[in-house]
Amino acid sequence: MASPAADLRAWIALLEREGELRRVTAEVDPDLEITEIVDRTVKAKGPALLFENVKGSRLPLLINQFGTERRMCLAFGVDTLDDVASKLESVLELQPPQGLVDKVRKLGQLKSIADSMPKTVSKAPCQEVVLTGDDVDLGVLPVQRCWPLDPAPFITLPAVITRDRETGVRNVGMYRMQVIDRRSTFMHWQVHKDGRADLLAAPDGRIPVAVAIGLDPVTAYSASAPLPKHVGELMLAGFLKGSPVQLVQCKTVDLQVPANAEIVLEGWVDVADQGIEGPFGDHTGFYTPPEEFPIFRLTAITMRRDAIYPSIVVGKPPAEDEWLAKATERIFLPAIRMSVPEIVDYDLPTAGTFHNCVIVSIRKRFPGHARKVMHAVWGLGLLSLSKAVVVVDEHVDVHDYEQVFFHVCANVDPKRDLELAEGPIDQLDHASLLPSYGGKVGIDATAKGPAEGTRAWPDEIEMSADVKALVDRRWAEYGI
C-alpha cells in the first residue's frame, strides 16, 4: 500500500489511479438529487464520485470517498484496518524500558510520537483566497440539502476547531452545520461533545471557531475519532500519517487550521446566540427533531483558488459513514483492551447505527464476568451511550452475526441473563422517554457454570481437528 495522501488533491489522484473514483460531468443539483445518486452508489458498493458541474456553484463536490473498506485502507496506507490498530497498540503498550535494546526501541517510539505533533507554517494553500466583510458568502459552496424534510442545506464533513479558554487544549470535532444565511450556520454541539464543553467553559460565554473543510483523509477521519479530551486529534492524524499536520494562523480569529485544507470558515459562537436547528435526516435512519443549538457567525472564508468541496450523506444504513465507524471500531480495539483486558474483540453492527448495539467477546473466568464487562463498556468514553451490549465467549466471531444470534438464542435464559440498566444515551436517540437519558440492556450469551445457577451445561458440537484436516486434504477427490 502507498503512504497516506498528503492532502485532498493527492487523495483524489490516488483514488483515480486505483480505479476507485468516477468524475461526473453532467449537471447535478445539490438539493436532494446528489443524495439519491450517492445513496444508490453507496448501497451498490460503488466508487467515490467527483461531481464537476454542481448547480449553483463553480466548486466541484467530492463524495463517497470513505464508502468501502478498501478505500478506508487506501486512506491509511494499510492492507487491513487492524494494521492501523497494531500501530497504535505499540504506543499504548509503552512500558518503562528494562534493558539497552528495550530503551532504544522505546526511544524510537517516543520520537515517533514527538514527530507527530502539529507544526506551524507562515503561508498555506488554504489562504490563497481570503473573503471578509460583505464578501463572506456561504452560497459559493455547493452545500447539500440531503433529505426532503431537511429545512436547509447542511455542511456534513467539517473539522470544527475550538480551544478550551482555560487550558488552551485544542479540540477538533465533526459536527453538522445547518446553513442559516450567507454568514451563519447552526453548530450541532450535542450535550456530550467537547465543542459544547469548550463553549460552556468560556468565562464570557463566547469562543472563536474555525472550520476546516477538504482535508487529507486521515486528518478528516481524526476529526470524527472519539478521543479523550486530553488527546489531540491532529497529533493522532500526524502519528497515523507518519508526518505532522501543518497548521497556519487564521486571518480573523486566534486559532490555527490545517494548512492543506481546501476551505476554512472562521468566526465566533456565543452561548447566548441560539436558534432552532433541524430536523435533519441522520445516521439513525430517522429525522432528528428540531432543537435549540448555538449559531456560528462567520467573519471570514478562506480557500484555495480552485477549491474542492467534500461532503457526506448519512441516512438509513448502510451509508458512507459506515466505514468511518468501522475504522474507529478497529483502531480503538487496543485502547479498549487496555481498559478491559478480558475483551477479545468487539463489533459495532452497521444496522445498529454505531451506538445502539455493541457485541463483545470475552475470556470468561468467573461467575458474573459478562455482567462486569457490560458495565465496563457502559463506562468507556462514547461507548457509554450504547443501548445494548451483547457478550459472547471468546471462540465466537463477533463479526459473524448468524453465529452471534445462534449463541444469543441458545445460551440466554431471559429471566437470568438480561441486565436492565439506565444511563446516558445518544442525544439523537428518539426511542427514549427523556432526551439523552434512557434504558439499556445487557445480554449475557456466554456459557454458564453451576455458580451462575445452571444445570449441567452441554458441550457445543464441533468436529475433531484431525477429521477436518483429513477432509481438507481430500476435498478435491470428492468432486463436490
XYZ file of C-alpha atoms in Angstrom:
480
model
C 0.000 0.000 0.000
C 1.081 3.587 -0.686
C 1.681 6.108 2.090
C -1.333 8.140 3.221
C -2.162 11.071 0.924
C -0.727 14.469 1.899
C -3.869 16.431 1.008
C -7.247 16.077 -0.676
C -5.734 16.560 -4.159
C -3.269 13.721 -3.672
C -6.090 11.572 -2.270
C -8.289 12.163 -5.325
C -5.356 11.311 -7.598
C -4.734 8.087 -5.658
C -8.381 7.081 -5.850
C -8.377 7.707 -9.584
C -5.223 5.625 -10.126
C -6.753 2.782 -8.144
C -9.985 2.836 -10.167
C -11.899 3.985 -7.085
C -13.217 7.332 -8.393
C -15.568 8.449 -11.149
C -15.838 12.001 -12.436
C -19.399 13.122 -13.184
C -19.596 15.921 -15.756
C -23.402 16.109 -16.039
C -25.000 18.992 -14.129
C -26.385 17.799 -10.796
C -28.441 19.588 -8.150
C -27.112 19.666 -4.570
C -30.759 19.876 -3.474
C -31.691 16.163 -2.994
C -30.501 14.910 -6.408
C -26.901 14.261 -5.337
C -28.164 12.382 -2.266
C -30.206 9.967 -4.360
C -27.272 9.358 -6.714
C -24.910 8.761 -3.814
C -27.310 6.601 -1.804
C -27.658 4.220 -4.756
C -23.897 4.241 -5.321
C -23.040 3.502 -1.685
C -25.520 0.651 -1.405
C -24.062 -0.847 -4.610
C -20.530 -0.527 -3.116
C -19.706 1.839 -5.962
C -16.861 4.340 -6.412
C -16.115 7.735 -4.946
C -17.765 10.460 -7.024
C -16.369 13.836 -8.053
C -19.235 15.997 -9.317
C -17.605 18.596 -11.543
C -20.735 20.527 -12.557
C -22.815 21.290 -9.464
C -25.798 23.564 -9.988
C -25.360 26.984 -8.375
C -21.621 26.694 -7.619
C -18.351 26.701 -9.515
C -16.779 24.329 -6.965
C -16.696 20.565 -7.599
C -18.088 18.252 -4.912
C -16.372 15.043 -3.725
C -18.439 12.364 -2.017
C -18.323 8.665 -1.074
C -14.554 8.880 -0.576
C -14.824 6.608 2.507
C -17.573 4.316 1.231
C -15.800 0.915 1.184
C -13.319 -0.979 3.316
C -10.764 -0.860 0.504
C -10.918 2.933 0.290
C -10.520 3.250 4.062
C -7.429 1.033 3.848
C -6.098 3.152 0.970
C -6.668 6.246 3.104
C -4.455 4.887 5.893
C -1.952 3.198 3.568
C -2.567 -0.266 5.069
C -3.752 -3.687 3.941
C -6.318 -4.030 6.738
C -7.780 -1.634 9.300
C -6.380 -3.883 12.030
C -2.918 -2.832 10.802
C -3.747 0.720 11.922
C -4.745 -0.650 15.331
C -1.441 -2.522 15.609
C 0.483 0.706 15.053
C -1.497 2.444 17.777
C -1.171 -0.545 20.116
C 2.629 -0.303 20.041
C 2.353 3.147 21.612
C -0.420 2.321 24.066
C 1.629 -0.542 25.484
C 4.730 1.556 26.216
C 6.230 0.333 29.480
C 9.370 1.504 31.341
C 12.379 0.069 29.440
C 14.282 -2.795 31.053
C 17.492 -3.215 29.055
C 19.553 -1.281 26.498
C 17.801 -2.751 23.445
C 14.432 -2.065 25.024
C 15.475 1.524 25.793
C 16.482 2.142 22.161
C 13.189 0.724 20.903
C 11.153 2.793 23.341
C 13.082 5.946 22.416
C 12.206 5.329 18.772
C 8.520 5.055 19.641
C 8.631 8.202 21.762
C 10.360 10.060 18.917
C 7.579 8.916 16.596
C 5.053 10.492 18.961
C 7.069 13.707 19.229
C 7.390 13.899 15.441
C 3.596 13.608 15.166
C 2.891 16.927 16.895
C 1.453 19.615 14.565
C 3.882 22.133 13.022
C 3.146 25.781 12.301
C 3.786 27.358 8.882
C 3.526 31.002 7.803
C 1.846 30.507 4.409
C -0.749 27.973 3.350
C -2.752 26.896 0.290
C -5.985 27.236 2.278
C -5.489 31.046 2.331
C -4.909 31.698 -1.381
C -8.351 33.371 -1.431
C -9.491 35.418 1.578
C -13.082 36.682 1.864
C -14.035 39.004 4.723
C -16.787 41.511 5.467
C -19.541 41.679 2.847
C -17.665 39.202 0.646
C -18.333 36.348 3.092
C -20.971 34.198 1.394
C -21.625 30.523 2.086
C -23.531 30.477 -1.191
C -20.246 29.938 -3.052
C -20.118 26.412 -1.607
C -22.186 23.562 -3.128
C -23.698 22.616 0.227
C -26.230 19.789 0.011
C -29.775 19.598 1.245
C -29.771 15.849 1.733
C -33.296 14.673 2.583
C -36.806 16.002 1.827
C -37.644 17.191 5.376
C -34.282 18.908 5.904
C -35.156 22.626 6.149
C -31.891 23.845 4.591
C -28.511 22.687 3.278
C -26.138 21.100 5.817
C -22.332 21.061 5.864
C -21.711 17.426 6.780
C -17.941 16.788 6.670
C -16.323 19.646 8.623
C -13.426 19.580 11.068
C -14.611 22.060 13.694
C -11.750 23.529 15.722
C -12.151 25.086 19.162
C -9.903 25.661 22.147
C -10.501 25.426 25.875
C -10.047 29.022 27.017
C -8.598 27.957 30.380
C -6.249 25.118 29.417
C -5.521 26.054 25.800
C -6.224 22.441 24.727
C -7.369 22.226 21.114
C -10.398 20.148 20.124
C -11.258 19.016 16.610
C -14.704 17.512 16.099
C -17.105 16.677 13.296
C -20.482 18.331 13.837
C -23.178 19.004 11.245
C -23.788 22.659 10.371
C -27.161 23.816 9.024
C -26.787 26.872 6.794
C -28.932 29.792 8.025
C -27.859 32.575 5.655
C -24.771 33.893 3.852
C -22.751 34.331 7.044
C -24.146 31.972 9.666
C -24.846 28.321 10.416
C -26.019 26.348 13.379
C -23.384 24.398 15.310
C -24.756 20.983 16.304
C -22.891 20.598 19.584
C -24.673 17.779 21.435
C -24.667 17.554 25.201
C -21.796 15.029 25.308
C -19.488 16.785 22.811
C -16.206 18.552 23.609
C -17.027 21.564 21.419
C -20.030 22.283 23.608
C -17.869 21.865 26.726
C -15.403 24.451 25.362
C -18.255 26.904 24.813
C -19.739 26.392 28.284
C -16.310 26.735 29.898
C -15.630 30.152 28.335
C -15.756 32.846 31.051
C -17.600 35.281 28.784
C -19.690 32.601 27.037
C -18.079 33.293 23.651
C -15.405 31.370 21.750
C -13.657 31.616 18.384
C -14.321 28.741 15.996
C -12.615 27.641 12.788
C -13.988 25.012 10.403
C -11.623 23.194 8.034
C -13.276 21.537 5.024
C -11.477 19.364 2.498
C -8.649 17.678 4.400
C -6.498 14.679 3.623
C -8.484 11.539 4.543
C -6.557 10.661 7.721
C -6.958 14.138 9.216
C -10.626 14.199 8.187
C -11.129 10.830 9.885
C -9.348 12.035 13.046
C -11.948 14.800 13.435
C -14.558 12.055 13.862
C -12.473 9.911 16.241
C -13.860 9.560 19.803
C -10.705 10.671 21.596
C -10.416 11.691 25.252
C -10.273 15.466 25.618
C -6.569 15.459 26.520
C -5.543 13.519 23.375
C -5.100 15.766 20.338
C -6.878 14.765 17.129
C -4.209 16.421 14.999
C -1.457 14.588 16.868
C -3.279 11.320 16.166
C -3.556 12.279 12.488
C 0.176 13.025 12.325
C 1.018 9.734 14.007
C -1.195 7.693 11.678
C 0.082 9.538 8.593
C 3.714 9.372 9.619
C 4.130 13.151 9.152
C 2.923 16.118 11.221
C -0.172 18.109 10.313
C 0.918 21.587 9.217
C -1.063 24.462 10.733
C -1.480 28.109 9.783
C -2.846 31.015 11.814
C -6.381 32.086 10.916
C -6.968 35.546 9.471
C -9.713 36.818 11.824
C -9.701 34.547 14.907
C -6.963 33.303 17.220
C -6.948 29.689 16.083
C -4.815 27.558 13.797
C -6.142 25.360 10.990
C -4.656 22.627 8.765
C -2.709 24.351 6.012
C -3.726 21.770 3.407
C -7.478 22.375 3.819
C -9.481 23.289 0.738
C -11.813 25.701 2.572
C -11.763 27.330 6.024
C -14.635 29.112 7.773
C -13.715 31.468 10.622
C -15.975 33.053 13.194
C -17.494 33.041 16.670
C -20.069 31.149 18.706
C -21.845 32.824 21.639
C -23.742 30.777 24.213
C -26.483 33.447 24.221
C -26.909 33.312 20.430
C -29.173 30.301 19.864
C -31.834 29.149 17.430
C -33.919 26.145 16.420
C -31.932 23.753 14.220
C -33.305 20.809 12.238
C -34.956 18.491 11.526
C -32.131 16.523 9.904
C -32.126 13.130 8.180
C -29.499 11.474 10.364
C -27.404 8.303 10.514
C -30.064 6.765 12.738
C -32.255 6.379 9.656
C -34.749 8.857 11.113
C -35.056 12.634 11.185
C -33.755 14.132 14.410
C -36.315 16.706 15.574
C -35.839 20.488 15.709
C -33.898 21.553 18.792
C -32.093 24.607 20.119
C -28.404 24.898 19.234
C -25.856 27.761 19.129
C -25.223 29.787 15.993
C -21.848 30.132 14.283
C -21.335 33.687 12.927
C -18.696 33.842 10.166
C -16.034 36.534 9.996
C -14.088 35.080 7.047
C -13.920 32.379 4.416
C -10.504 31.375 3.100
C -9.846 28.781 0.418
C -7.668 27.508 -2.370
C -8.131 29.214 -5.715
C -9.668 26.082 -7.243
C -11.177 24.644 -4.063
C -12.899 21.241 -3.908
C -15.823 20.812 -1.515
C -16.197 17.368 0.152
C -19.481 16.125 1.560
C -21.006 13.004 3.070
C -24.575 11.708 3.174
C -25.893 9.909 6.226
C -29.221 8.110 6.417
C -30.568 4.583 6.662
C -27.586 2.225 6.845
C -25.528 1.267 5.036
C -24.248 4.738 4.223
C -20.766 6.167 3.663
C -20.210 6.811 7.364
C -20.339 3.045 7.988
C -16.654 2.793 7.167
C -15.660 5.783 9.275
C -17.330 3.952 12.171
C -15.709 0.622 11.264
C -12.305 2.317 11.175
C -12.947 3.621 14.682
C -14.069 0.164 15.799
C -10.826 -1.429 14.598
C -8.419 1.384 15.525
C -9.637 1.709 19.106
C -9.735 -2.007 19.967
C -6.254 -1.820 21.601
C -7.350 1.125 23.749
C -10.458 -0.764 24.855
C -8.361 -3.817 25.722
C -6.103 -1.596 27.820
C -9.132 -0.715 29.967
C -10.878 -4.110 29.830
C -8.166 -6.753 29.154
C -10.575 -9.700 29.069
C -12.148 -8.372 25.873
C -11.030 -10.398 22.842
C -12.861 -8.457 20.125
C -15.910 -6.289 19.566
C -18.224 -5.255 16.741
C -20.484 -2.252 16.218
C -23.130 -3.508 13.765
C -23.914 -1.084 10.969
C -27.613 -1.774 11.376
C -27.234 -0.639 14.984
C -26.120 2.790 13.732
C -22.925 2.630 15.812
C -24.390 3.370 19.256
C -27.433 1.093 19.552
C -25.564 -2.210 19.885
C -22.108 -3.489 20.862
C -21.158 -7.163 20.514
C -18.242 -8.186 22.741
C -16.354 -11.469 23.049
C -14.523 -12.144 26.324
C -12.249 -14.628 28.060
C -14.705 -15.605 30.753
C -13.044 -16.514 34.049
C -15.631 -16.243 36.842
C -19.388 -16.094 37.534
C -20.912 -12.774 36.536
C -17.938 -11.895 34.324
C -20.199 -10.968 31.388
C -22.117 -8.509 33.579
C -18.874 -6.967 34.763
C -17.916 -6.375 31.111
C -21.326 -4.889 30.238
C -20.898 -2.237 32.905
C -17.282 -1.654 31.893
C -18.422 -0.955 28.315
C -21.058 1.444 29.643
C -18.213 3.331 31.314
C -15.926 3.672 28.262
C -15.988 7.062 26.538
C -18.703 7.293 23.886
C -19.419 3.562 24.272
C -21.172 4.714 27.440
C -24.038 5.771 25.135
C -24.623 2.208 23.894
C -28.170 0.919 24.395
C -27.436 -2.802 24.077
C -24.340 -4.844 24.931
C -24.213 -8.492 23.854
C -21.465 -10.604 25.480
C -20.304 -13.914 23.959
C -17.467 -16.327 24.660
C -14.015 -15.880 23.145
C -14.428 -18.533 20.413
C -17.456 -16.729 18.923
C -16.726 -14.490 15.927
C -18.371 -11.173 16.848
C -18.415 -10.134 13.179
C -20.461 -13.197 12.167
C -23.966 -12.103 13.126
C -25.528 -15.514 12.448
C -23.040 -17.077 14.872
C -23.761 -14.378 17.463
C -27.523 -14.737 17.068
C -27.208 -18.522 17.416
C -25.481 -18.120 20.776
C -27.963 -15.467 21.935
C -30.866 -17.800 21.145
C -29.154 -20.923 22.558
C -27.415 -19.602 25.685
C -29.788 -16.982 27.069
C -32.421 -17.549 29.717
C -34.222 -14.170 29.655
C -35.047 -14.351 33.368
C -31.395 -14.882 34.307
C -29.289 -13.360 31.528
C -30.776 -9.936 30.805
C -29.303 -6.930 32.606
C -31.532 -3.851 32.565
C -29.945 -0.526 33.416
C -30.348 3.214 32.893
C -27.871 5.854 31.867
C -26.762 8.345 29.233
C -27.680 7.587 25.638
C -27.038 9.347 22.348
C -28.824 12.680 22.019
C -30.043 11.564 18.575
C -31.943 8.598 20.043
C -35.698 9.066 19.547
C -36.941 5.997 21.443
C -36.067 7.070 24.981
C -38.586 8.718 27.282
C -36.141 11.527 28.078
C -33.578 13.256 25.824
C -30.044 11.841 26.226
C -31.097 9.518 29.066
C -32.779 6.138 28.906
C -32.807 2.406 29.367
C -30.066 -0.058 28.469
C -29.982 -3.819 28.101
C -27.121 -6.254 28.533
C -27.409 -9.782 27.127
C -25.165 -12.484 28.601
C -24.869 -15.057 25.789
C -21.844 -16.811 27.306
C -21.826 -20.427 28.520
C -22.873 -20.622 32.177
C -21.434 -22.592 35.066
C -23.038 -24.033 38.224
C -22.170 -20.911 40.203
C -24.489 -18.974 37.886
C -27.435 -21.206 38.774
C -27.463 -23.552 35.791
C -27.932 -27.239 35.246
C -25.077 -29.156 33.606
C -24.073 -27.162 30.514
C -23.841 -29.262 27.314
C -20.803 -29.350 25.052
C -21.087 -27.350 21.847
C -20.886 -29.507 18.707
C -17.507 -29.284 16.974
C -15.805 -31.667 14.535
C -12.418 -33.019 15.623
C -9.342 -31.286 14.200
C -7.889 -34.455 12.620
C -11.063 -35.167 10.645
C -11.189 -31.560 9.461
C -7.576 -31.840 8.291
C -8.328 -35.137 6.527
C -11.249 -33.668 4.610
C -9.197 -30.584 3.746
C -6.553 -32.834 2.176
C -9.035 -34.991 0.278
C -11.538 -32.289 -0.721
C -10.616 -32.398 -4.437
C -11.234 -36.157 -4.508
C -14.878 -35.770 -3.552
C -15.704 -33.847 -6.723
C -18.129 -31.639 -4.837
